[in-house]
């Protein structure tokens, strides 16, 4: 009897492992990149990330930028400053928003001007708790920051 139970058990384990990694797909909502003016060397990319299982955004790549970093905005005294962070935690089932004034993807050393209506391809690298990495290709439209904000009095 003992000899029969072992192969059956390992088949179940393999199925469970495969099922977990296929399920750990991070979804990206509303990605966009802030438009630039000529000679501007840096801009931000924003989006909403939802992870079904606890994971972490660890890297972003894009062909339009020489350097891509993950940044956060934080108060230092009375001054809002941005700084690079090693990654963004994505809690299970809880959407994380990258937006102006908060977390953002910093595109630096831009190779071209990014004009409204264009599309920028970003590659997100997400690491699960098991240290497995998945890459997600995102097509982000280029938008002006102020189009939805109303007054448009900012320089
Ligand atoms: Cu930044």
Short mmCIF file of N, CA, C and O and ligand atoms in Angstrom, two decimals, residues 43-44 69-73 82-84 102 104-108, ligand 1:
data_model
loop_
_atom_site.label_atom_id
_atom_site.label_comp_id
_atom_site.label_asym_id
_atom_site.label_seq_id
_atom_site.Cartn_x
_atom_site.Cartn_y
_atom_site.Cartn_z
N UNK A 43 11.86 62.76 -16.56
CA UNK A 43 10.42 62.87 -16.32
C UNK A 43 9.97 61.69 -15.48
O UNK A 43 10.78 60.83 -15.12
N UNK A 44 8.68 61.65 -15.17
CA UNK A 44 8.17 60.57 -14.33
C UNK A 44 7.15 59.72 -15.06
O UNK A 44 6.48 60.17 -15.98
N UNK A 69 15.04 54.89 -12.50
CA UNK A 69 15.07 54.61 -11.06
C UNK A 69 13.65 54.61 -10.50
O UNK A 69 12.74 55.17 -11.10
N UNK A 70 13.50 53.99 -9.35
CA UNK A 70 12.23 54.04 -8.63
C UNK A 70 12.40 55.09 -7.53
O UNK A 70 13.33 55.01 -6.74
N UNK A 71 11.51 56.08 -7.53
CA UNK A 71 11.62 57.19 -6.58
C UNK A 71 10.41 57.30 -5.68
O UNK A 71 9.33 56.85 -6.02
N UNK A 72 10.64 57.95 -4.54
CA UNK A 72 9.51 58.34 -3.71
C UNK A 72 9.69 59.80 -3.35
O UNK A 72 10.79 60.33 -3.35
N UNK A 73 8.57 60.47 -3.05
CA UNK A 73 8.62 61.85 -2.57
C UNK A 73 8.44 61.78 -1.06
O UNK A 73 7.60 61.05 -0.55
N UNK A 82 12.62 64.25 -3.59
CA UNK A 82 12.47 62.89 -4.07
C UNK A 82 13.78 62.14 -3.92
O UNK A 82 14.85 62.71 -3.96
N UNK A 83 13.67 60.86 -3.69
CA UNK A 83 14.87 60.06 -3.55
C UNK A 83 14.63 58.67 -4.11
O UNK A 83 13.49 58.19 -4.20
N UNK A 84 15.74 58.04 -4.51
CA UNK A 84 15.65 56.70 -5.08
C UNK A 84 15.40 55.69 -3.97
O UNK A 84 15.95 55.81 -2.87
N UNK A 102 4.11 61.29 -5.10
CA UNK A 102 4.31 60.05 -4.35
C UNK A 102 5.35 59.19 -5.03
O UNK A 102 6.32 59.70 -5.61
N UNK A 104 7.09 57.18 -7.87
CA UNK A 104 7.06 57.30 -9.32
C UNK A 104 8.26 56.58 -9.91
O UNK A 104 9.23 56.29 -9.23
N UNK A 105 8.15 56.32 -11.19
CA UNK A 105 9.29 55.77 -11.93
C UNK A 105 9.98 56.97 -12.56
O UNK A 105 9.36 57.76 -13.26
N UNK A 106 11.27 57.13 -12.26
CA UNK A 106 12.02 58.28 -12.76
C UNK A 106 12.77 57.87 -14.02
O UNK A 106 13.61 56.97 -13.99
N UNK A 107 12.42 58.54 -15.11
CA UNK A 107 13.12 58.29 -16.38
C UNK A 107 14.14 59.41 -16.56
O UNK A 107 13.77 60.58 -16.66
N UNK A 108 15.41 59.04 -16.55
CA UNK A 108 16.47 60.05 -16.63
C UNK A 108 17.35 59.82 -17.85
O UNK A 108 17.35 58.72 -18.41
CU1 LIG B 1 12.00 61.27 -9.13
#
